[in-house]
Amino acid sequence: MKRIYLDYSATTPVKKEILEEMLPYFTEKFGNPSSIHKFGRDAKAKVNEAREKVAKLIGANVNEIYFTAGGTESDNWALKATAYDMRNRNKKNHIITSKIEHHAILHTCEVLEKDGFEVTYLDVDKYGSINLEDLKNSIKENTFMISIMFVNNEIGTIQPVKEIGKIAKENGILFHTDAVQAVGNVHIDVNDLNIDMLSMSSHKIYGPKGVGALFVRKGTRITPFIHGGAQEKQRRAGTENVPSIIGFGKAAEIALENLDMHIDKLTYLREKLKDGIMNNVSHVIYNGHPEKRHPGNVNLCFQFIEGEAMLLSLDIVGVAASSGSACTSGSLDPSHVLMALGLGHEYTNGSLRLTVGDFTTEEDIDYVLEKMPVIIDRLRQMSPLYEQIEGGNN
Amino acid sequence: MKRIYLDYSATTPVKKEILEEMLPYFTEKFGNPSSIHKFGRDAKAKVNEAREKVAKLIGANVNEIYFTAGGTESDNWALKATAYDMRNRNKKNHIITSKIEHHAILHTCEVLEKDGFEVTYLDVDKYGSINLEDLKNSIKENTFMISIMFVNNEIGTIQPVKEIGKIAKENGILFHTDAVQAVGNVHIDVNDLNIDMLSMSSHKIYGPKGVGALFVRKGTRITPFIHGGAQEKQRRAGTENVPSIIGFGKAAEIALENLDMHIDKLTYLREKLKDGIMNNVSHVIYNGHPEKRHPGNVNLCFQFIEGEAMLLSLDIVGVAASSGSACTSGSLDPSHVLMALGLGHEYTNGSLRLTVGDFTTEEDIDYVLEKMPVIIDRLRQMSPLYEQIEGGNN
Amino acid sequence: MYNDKVMDHFMNPRNVGVIENPSGVGEVGNVSCGDIMKIYLLIDDNDVIVDIKFKTFGCGSAIASSSIATVMIKGKTVSEALKLTNKDVLDELGGLPAVKIHCSVLAEQALKAAVLDYANKTGKHYPELDGFEPDDGHDDHGLVQIEF
Amino acid sequence: MYNDKVMDHFMNPRNVGVIENPSGVGEVGNVSCGDIMKIYLLIDDNDVIVDIKFKTFGCGSAIASSSIATVMIKGKTVSEALKLTNKDVLDELGGLPAVKIHCSVLAEQALKAAVLDYANKTGKHYPELDGFEPDDGHDDHGLVQIEF
Ligand SMILES: Cc1ncc(COP(=O)(O)O)c(C=O)c1O
Ligand SMILES: Cc1ncc(COP(=O)(O)O)c(C=O)c1O
């Protein structure tokens, strides 16, 4: 069976040319970059090449990029290291973030709260955007950081990052952004946007899993989160994941080269997918911002049916998707992001995320559009909720 | 030029059959293990297979293995998470470790000390072994953890782990061991040895870089160090590094199958290398324990010359080695391990570590033995220190 | 994740639908719990459940559990059927993932609600229902949260 | 790590050795610093350094710096030679890694020590040496620690 992958926001395949760049560094050129001998020097040189490529993708300087094991570690590092350092040195202990951050931010903030930090979780409007006045009003004497994600992973909404950066700068507050979903999908210039720290992850941009980076603006203090050897200018210990870093670098290079084409293609496919569903299925809502969104993200709530049942049904016909329903994750609560939009359970339980990517074709979309109404209808026919409104409303 | 790699303790090449296992998981089977669809389920199943293989290598249960980004993260996690949890819940705040731990342990301990924890750094004898009486005497009311490395990375000495485990158990203290250099090089059974937590790293056993694991005995409390998604039973957040985890699993499987052969082969080559040098070069000492040592580790101190100069000279003839000299690392102090052995600067500055591995051949050793005396002699001829003793002593 | 039997009952659920003039109807769960099951019973004079239909709003496990439960119930007397536990449903399905166990409770509860409806209509008494509260939620979900 | 010129001077150091009856000898550094350089000077009546030899205990940079410094010194008058700074050595080598910069100081210091010896023996005075303390360590190492 042909398998159609519409879950590019969960992870992406590694592109062939990226894997090829990595391969020699597993077997022949396997040195430890800290070693003085040729194996080590070769590895070190390639790691720094990769660093340059990653820096370029976000308009940063090569010295401002620190490699990590992924987006989650970058988020943990940026928040925790800064928090304790700020409290120790400046007696500041307040962070502003939003209700729709990734758990890498939210759970880190919860842990910090338990340890005496204060956290403000900003509300979002129905499109998932924070309100800039709210942000300004929440700034206090002891605020040391604003951490607002660039692009939301579920609903795709792009936050007003430039305005946030401006507010942060005017108030002398650090601005961190979780840009895991943004990098490679929107144009980013950390200088233009006044970003002080930015988290990224390779496996969302066709690079390998298990590697990411934290951008830290020159002059911004960052203490280590993982202690040990002197790697990454003594900021992040642990033998460098050389092949993966090289892959991440190549992925960044390709992402930059293709950015406009990538955005255009994804936007076209996304609109086709979204319109095709919205025009052929009733009782659906389209979540996130209509324009200011991830080019590949379609997030829908189907009434009367449950997300996991949709996922399974799609999987059976070869389509891979994602859902924010509670049942999908085995959690008690459905997606905190959908809840923050003000949606009731009758919507949030029926959520579906379809994300298109570089290998998605128009035929893939046609196929999904053909299957989707059938799947939705079958599940609705089984639903006691649909039964009630079927006569009058359909 | 033929390149001879004698730095297997720094990192190992990925074996072909290991890389082959990984490859499909970069490109076709690239799913995120947290995804419900087939791509995700396939990835998840393979991650758990790998977990079983890693568990088996150390005699653990599959549920006791948590994947991390490497040995350094495992060490940081084991120490920091336990330390804060113990202080909060049990008011215990004392750790016992040794002076010859890896920096992943030592620097973590220093950070904990700054935050009010008490750390005892045990001395070692001239072979690099801790003294068990010292250990017992250093236990206090508030001791919650003993963290002693299994095999030292510089001098190869194997600690009396079983006895340490027994002491820890008798005193109701957690026993963590940094087994990064031990795994795959010595027999390990965490139950027999009474180990509660054990750190490992894939890239030291012919698996890929950037992945490791922490063994945590069932029933031992471990709070997360990296917060975010629910991966690794909610203990370690971040999208699983699927291909690398699979590679680590395969590496563990191969290591277990070959363990006796591997030890025999390495021991043979090590002895040949060591004897060849000791018999042909004067003013050298052999560091570490004569028998209880890593099967592939030769650590020497050459008087009158400096380590980095040896490394460069060896590199020029194609031999990759390592040194604990201060100049190698650009650090002010030479290796803390060699210093802890009680060696003076006249020895520590001239240190050289040669580590043989699975791809080392007898011809490689012959070649090194041919080149080594020439290199040593050339450097000594340039040395003002050698000049002084040349006449009388040589 | 799910075994073949679960998937079969999810994809080809038995006894989906409505009974026009049912002997009893029961609905449990609510939308905020993530699943709702509605059962229609047709019970003959010998207290045998001669027909059963269901509709379920919920995940794959909820639908599969509903389906298999109706198969197990059909043809049994009411008292026999009331002996059905979520454990029986689980066993018959060949197991569910740990976080999904709660879905197997749904059918047991819905059946009881439908029988209660029947009992109320007919004035019968089933001691098995003593203490049963049809609106008891089943908030025994795990706490696993996954996101990417 | 090191450029070709540095590697050349490390592998083929110029002027290694000893001068039998030197005009002056200087040694700086000590083993705990990680490098020691000893310079032998032969100075003619016109104060020209007609021959220079060195021995160095130290890393690649220390040896290469020693070598290139002797090449730069040879043929100069003592006063000219004393103008040599570690910056000149660095430039002539085409640079060293940041953590190795301190190695280039060694030659400057050793030369001064050798000239001081010559001055002491001959009663000459070189104002360039005023304030020079031959035992000033050079503990300006970086703090990078690497280990695996
Ligand atoms: C917005 C966002 N932040 C952080 C992460 C975590 O990144 P990683 O999986 O590389 O740890 C993800 C994806 O998983 C994400 O979408
Ligand atoms: C004893 C020891 N512990 C910890 C580490 C760190 O492991 P990793 O490089 O995987 O972070 C190493 C090697 O670098 C080691 O030899």
XYZ file of N, CA, C and O in Angstrom, chain A residues 44-157:
456
model
N 36.269 18.013 13.659
C 36.062 19.356 14.209
C 35.785 20.377 13.101
O 34.900 21.227 13.231
N 36.532 20.257 12.029
C 36.348 21.195 10.922
C 34.935 21.070 10.352
O 34.262 22.074 10.076
N 34.450 19.835 10.215
C 33.112 19.641 9.660
C 32.023 20.140 10.613
O 31.007 20.672 10.174
N 32.247 19.963 11.898
C 31.274 20.459 12.874
C 31.168 21.980 12.751
O 30.076 22.548 12.785
N 32.301 22.619 12.545
C 32.244 24.078 12.440
C 31.635 24.556 11.132
O 30.975 25.588 11.092
N 31.834 23.773 10.084
C 31.135 24.085 8.829
C 29.622 24.020 9.040
O 28.873 24.870 8.563
N 29.213 22.969 9.731
C 27.782 22.796 9.999
C 27.259 23.962 10.835
O 26.166 24.480 10.605
N 28.074 24.391 11.770
C 27.675 25.507 12.631
C 27.421 26.765 11.797
O 26.466 27.502 12.027
N 28.283 26.966 10.812
C 28.092 28.128 9.945
C 26.781 28.060 9.179
O 26.080 29.053 9.015
N 26.477 26.862 8.707
C 25.244 26.705 7.914
C 24.015 26.929 8.770
O 23.038 27.554 8.331
N 24.047 26.415 9.964
C 22.910 26.594 10.867
C 22.768 28.073 11.226
O 21.658 28.624 11.230
N 23.897 28.712 11.479
C 23.872 30.137 11.818
C 23.230 30.947 10.690
O 22.377 31.806 10.915
N 23.639 30.615 9.472
C 23.173 31.372 8.318
C 21.650 31.291 8.150
O 21.007 32.265 7.757
N 21.097 30.143 8.455
C 19.657 29.942 8.263
C 18.831 30.922 9.079
O 17.714 31.273 8.701
N 19.380 31.380 10.210
C 18.613 32.313 11.057
C 19.301 33.671 11.155
O 18.967 34.467 12.020
N 20.256 33.910 10.282
C 20.924 35.214 10.264
C 21.830 35.458 11.455
O 22.067 36.604 11.833
N 22.331 34.382 12.054
C 23.182 34.511 13.240
C 24.654 34.421 12.853
O 25.001 34.111 11.717
N 25.502 34.682 13.818
C 26.927 34.507 13.646
C 27.304 33.093 14.073
O 26.694 32.530 14.981
N 28.325 32.552 13.419
C 28.713 31.163 13.700
C 29.019 30.944 15.183
O 28.754 29.863 15.724
N 29.521 31.964 15.855
C 29.872 31.805 17.270
C 28.683 31.831 18.206
O 28.822 31.678 19.413
N 27.522 32.064 17.638
C 26.329 32.174 18.480
C 25.511 30.881 18.501
O 24.433 30.842 19.078
N 26.034 29.841 17.853
C 25.293 28.572 17.743
C 25.932 27.507 18.627
O 27.129 27.227 18.498
N 25.146 26.904 19.487
C 25.594 25.798 20.327
C 24.755 24.580 19.994
O 23.525 24.636 20.056
N 25.416 23.487 19.655
C 24.662 22.282 19.321
C 24.185 21.565 20.585
O 24.896 21.528 21.600
N 23.000 21.007 20.491
C 22.391 20.254 21.591
C 21.847 18.944 21.031
O 22.045 18.648 19.859
N 21.146 18.199 21.896
C 20.551 16.935 21.443
C 19.142 17.112 20.896
O 18.463 16.129 20.617
N 18.679 18.344 20.737
C 17.359 18.540 20.153
C 16.651 19.761 20.718
O 17.195 20.481 21.567
N 15.453 19.979 20.216
C 14.677 21.150 20.609
C 14.361 21.161 22.098
O 14.413 22.208 22.753
N 14.053 19.998 22.629
C 13.686 19.916 24.037
C 14.845 20.332 24.930
O 14.684 21.122 25.862
N 16.024 19.799 24.631
C 17.184 20.201 25.438
C 17.446 21.698 25.296
O 17.750 22.379 26.283
N 17.323 22.224 24.091
C 17.561 23.657 23.886
C 16.604 24.478 24.739
O 17.006 25.457 25.388
N 15.335 24.082 24.748
C 14.341 24.804 25.552
C 14.672 24.715 27.047
O 14.624 25.712 27.764
N 14.990 23.517 27.506
C 15.328 23.319 28.916
C 16.530 24.172 29.297
O 16.549 24.829 30.340
N 17.529 24.141 28.433
C 18.763 24.880 28.700
C 18.488 26.382 28.800
O 18.856 27.043 29.779
N 17.834 26.906 27.758
C 17.605 28.358 27.693
C 16.873 28.821 28.945
O 17.250 29.827 29.563
N 15.859 28.090 29.356
C 15.049 28.545 30.483
C 15.734 28.291 31.820
O 15.872 29.205 32.628
N 16.157 27.048 32.043
C 16.670 26.724 33.375
C 17.981 27.435 33.676
O 18.135 28.039 34.739
N 18.932 27.354 32.744
C 20.240 27.953 33.027
C 20.082 29.448 33.274
O 20.634 30.008 34.219
N 19.280 30.095 32.432
C 19.092 31.533 32.590
C 18.359 31.851 33.892
O 18.713 32.788 34.605
N 17.354 31.052 34.205
C 16.547 31.314 35.397
C 17.412 31.326 36.655
O 17.393 32.291 37.429
N 18.191 30.265 36.842
C 18.980 30.188 38.079
C 20.071 31.246 38.117
O 20.341 31.845 39.160
N 20.647 31.494 36.953
C 21.685 32.507 36.898
C 21.111 33.897 37.211
O 21.700 34.674 37.957
N 19.951 34.178 36.662
C 19.317 35.484 36.878
C 18.911 35.659 38.343
O 19.036 36.738 38.904
N 18.409 34.579 38.921
C 17.994 34.681 40.316
C 19.205 34.902 41.218
O 19.184 35.735 42.112
N 20.271 34.155 40.928
C 21.471 34.299 41.756
C 22.107 35.666 41.632
O 22.537 36.242 42.617
N 22.178 36.168 40.396
C 22.942 37.399 40.208
C 22.100 38.661 40.285
O 22.559 39.697 40.736
N 20.843 38.568 39.760
C 20.056 39.801 39.645
C 18.792 39.783 40.481
O 17.980 40.701 40.390
N 18.577 38.706 41.211
C 17.364 38.594 42.039
C 16.099 38.699 41.197
O 15.049 39.102 41.696
N 16.201 38.384 39.931
C 14.992 38.409 39.087
C 14.451 36.990 38.982
O 15.217 36.029 38.883
N 13.150 36.857 39.019
C 12.611 35.497 39.020
C 11.284 35.347 38.312
O 10.492 34.476 38.643
N 11.031 36.191 37.333
C 9.735 36.123 36.633
C 9.926 35.896 35.134
O 10.708 36.592 34.486
N 9.200 34.897 34.638
C 9.227 34.554 33.210
C 7.833 34.775 32.639
O 6.840 34.444 33.286
N 7.803 35.290 31.434
C 6.520 35.395 30.731
C 6.537 34.430 29.558
O 7.484 34.416 28.767
N 5.515 33.612 29.478
C 5.420 32.693 28.344
C 3.955 32.654 27.924
O 3.194 33.557 28.281
N 3.553 31.675 27.132
C 2.155 31.623 26.703
C 1.554 30.281 27.073
O 2.266 29.340 27.396
N 0.239 30.224 26.980
C -0.471 28.982 27.312
C -0.322 27.917 26.245
O -0.715 26.775 26.466
N 0.175 28.307 25.080
C 0.186 27.325 23.984
C 1.591 26.858 23.623
O 1.812 26.295 22.556
N 2.523 27.059 24.533
C 3.892 26.568 24.282
C 3.919 25.043 24.237
O 3.029 24.372 24.758
N 4.987 24.540 23.651
C 5.263 23.099 23.676
C 5.542 22.690 25.123
O 5.989 23.503 25.929
N 5.301 21.408 25.434
C 5.557 20.943 26.800
C 7.018 21.106 27.226
O 7.306 21.172 28.419
N 7.909 21.154 26.275
C 9.317 21.376 26.625
C 9.474 22.712 27.352
O 10.343 22.864 28.216
N 8.636 23.663 27.018
C 8.630 24.948 27.726
C 7.706 24.884 28.936
O 8.090 25.240 30.049
N 6.495 24.405 28.723
C 5.499 24.448 29.813
C 5.925 23.619 31.014
O 5.831 24.062 32.152
N 6.386 22.399 30.751
C 6.775 21.575 31.890
C 8.036 22.105 32.563
O 8.207 21.970 33.775
N 8.904 22.691 31.793
C 10.080 23.321 32.385
C 9.650 24.491 33.273
O 10.143 24.660 34.382
N 8.683 25.257 32.787
C 8.185 26.381 33.597
C 7.528 25.878 34.876
O 7.690 26.484 35.944
N 6.806 24.777 34.781
C 6.159 24.238 35.987
C 7.214 23.844 37.024
O 7.039 24.085 38.216
N 8.278 23.228 36.531
C 9.347 22.841 37.449
C 9.973 24.082 38.090
O 10.268 24.098 39.284
N 10.144 25.120 37.299
C 10.710 26.357 37.839
C 9.750 26.977 38.861
O 10.178 27.489 39.895
N 8.472 26.908 38.568
C 7.490 27.443 39.536
C 7.615 26.722 40.870
O 7.586 27.350 41.924
N 7.750 25.402 40.800
C 7.883 24.634 42.044
C 9.111 25.077 42.824
O 9.170 24.957 44.036
N 10.094 25.588 42.083
C 11.318 26.007 42.741
C 11.305 27.511 43.025
O 12.360 28.126 43.190
N 10.127 28.091 43.030
C 10.008 29.469 43.509
C 9.988 30.537 42.437
O 9.886 31.719 42.758
N 10.090 30.152 41.180
C 10.004 31.172 40.131
C 8.541 31.513 39.870
O 7.646 30.712 40.152
N 8.348 32.708 39.322
C 7.002 33.139 38.970
C 6.867 33.043 37.462
O 7.755 33.492 36.736
N 5.778 32.495 36.990
C 5.581 32.388 35.546
C 4.220 32.947 35.166
O 3.205 32.611 35.791
N 4.188 33.808 34.182
C 2.922 34.279 33.616
C 2.688 33.539 32.305
O 3.559 33.523 31.442
N 1.545 32.901 32.205
C 1.183 32.193 30.980
C 0.156 33.039 30.229
O -1.012 33.112 30.631
N 0.580 33.679 29.171
C -0.318 34.571 28.440
C -1.412 33.781 27.720
O -1.161 32.717 27.158
N -2.611 34.351 27.718
C -3.711 33.802 26.917
C -3.457 34.050 25.439
O -2.619 34.886 25.080
N -4.204 33.357 24.620
C -4.152 33.632 23.178
C -5.571 33.880 22.692
O -6.542 33.478 23.343
N -5.694 34.552 21.555
C -7.027 34.769 20.986
C -7.464 33.533 20.209
O -6.793 32.514 20.222
N -8.601 33.643 19.528
C -9.153 32.444 18.879
C -8.259 31.933 17.738
O -8.386 30.790 17.307
N -7.364 32.775 17.257
C -6.432 32.323 16.227
C -5.145 31.753 16.827
O -4.273 31.281 16.112
N -5.025 31.902 18.136
C -3.807 31.386 18.775
C -2.707 32.417 18.897
O -1.558 32.060 19.182
N -3.035 33.701 18.692
C -2.008 34.753 18.807
C -2.052 35.377 20.194
O -3.129 35.604 20.742
N -0.880 35.684 20.719
C -0.874 36.389 21.994
C -1.230 37.851 21.742
O -1.134 38.343 20.613
N -1.645 38.526 22.801
C -1.991 39.936 22.708
C -0.813 40.761 23.228
O -0.350 40.546 24.349
N -0.349 41.700 22.407
C 0.859 42.449 22.764
C 0.633 43.360 23.966
O 1.570 43.615 24.735
N -0.587 43.830 24.128
C -0.876 44.661 25.305
C -0.797 43.815 26.577
O -0.243 44.243 27.585
N -1.352 42.616 26.494
C -1.238 41.679 27.619
C 0.224 41.473 27.988
O 0.603 41.445 29.156
N 1.015 41.278 26.945
C 2.438 41.040 27.175
C 3.048 42.214 27.925
O 3.699 42.048 28.965
N 2.797 43.424 27.404
C 3.366 44.613 28.049
C 2.906 44.723 29.497
O 3.680 45.040 30.382
N 1.628 44.457 29.695
C 1.075 44.600 31.051
C 1.605 43.556 32.029
O 1.559 43.752 33.230
N 2.082 42.480 31.498
C 2.536 41.426 32.414
C 4.001 41.601 32.818
O 4.503 40.882 33.673
N 4.665 42.558 32.181
C 6.079 42.790 32.530
C 6.182 43.429 33.913
O 5.437 44.359 34.228
N 7.080 42.875 34.703
C 7.261 43.399 36.060
C 8.737 43.717 36.290
O 9.586 43.406 35.463
N 8.996 44.298 37.421
C 10.375 44.614 37.843
C 11.297 43.405 37.748
O 12.456 43.512 37.392
N 10.751 42.253 38.167
C 11.578 41.056 38.285
C 11.501 40.134 37.072
O 11.933 38.993 37.136
N 10.949 40.627 35.975
C 10.861 39.806 34.762
C 12.232 39.747 34.091
O 12.809 40.787 33.778
N 12.750 38.554 33.896
C 14.037 38.475 33.193
C 13.901 37.866 31.813
O 14.800 37.984 30.995
N 12.791 37.181 31.535
C 12.703 36.525 30.234
C 11.278 36.459 29.701
O 10.329 36.219 30.449
N 11.196 36.685 28.393
C 9.972 36.394 27.658
C 10.298 35.194 26.773
O 11.264 35.232 26.010
N 9.548 34.120 26.924
C 9.752 32.965 26.053
C 8.439 32.667 25.342
O 7.491 32.164 25.944
N 8.384 33.033 24.100
C 7.180 32.836 23.293
C 7.586 32.085 22.033
O 8.536 32.473 21.362
N 6.846 31.050 21.725
C 7.223 30.229 20.572
C 6.995 30.990 19.270
O 6.134 31.847 19.188
N 7.766 30.648 18.280
C 7.679 31.343 16.996
C 6.462 30.836 16.229
O 5.588 31.615 15.820
N 6.387 29.539 16.040
C 5.275 28.919 15.304
C 4.744 27.787 16.169
O 5.520 26.962 16.653
N 3.429 27.763 16.350
C 2.858 26.704 17.181
C 2.858 25.365 16.440
O 2.553 25.291 15.256
N 3.178 24.315 17.180
C 3.298 22.999 16.553
C 1.963 22.355 16.224
O 1.878 21.532 15.326
N 0.903 22.747 16.910
C -0.380 22.103 16.608
C -1.188 22.863 15.587
O -1.680 22.288 14.622
N -1.367 24.168 15.837
C -2.266 24.936 14.971
C -1.516 25.815 13.982
O -2.127 26.431 13.121
N -0.187 25.843 14.081
C 0.616 26.508 13.062
C 0.706 28.020 13.167
O 1.421 28.653 12.382
N 0.011 28.614 14.126
C -0.012 30.078 14.227
C 1.387 30.671 14.449
O 2.147 30.185 15.279
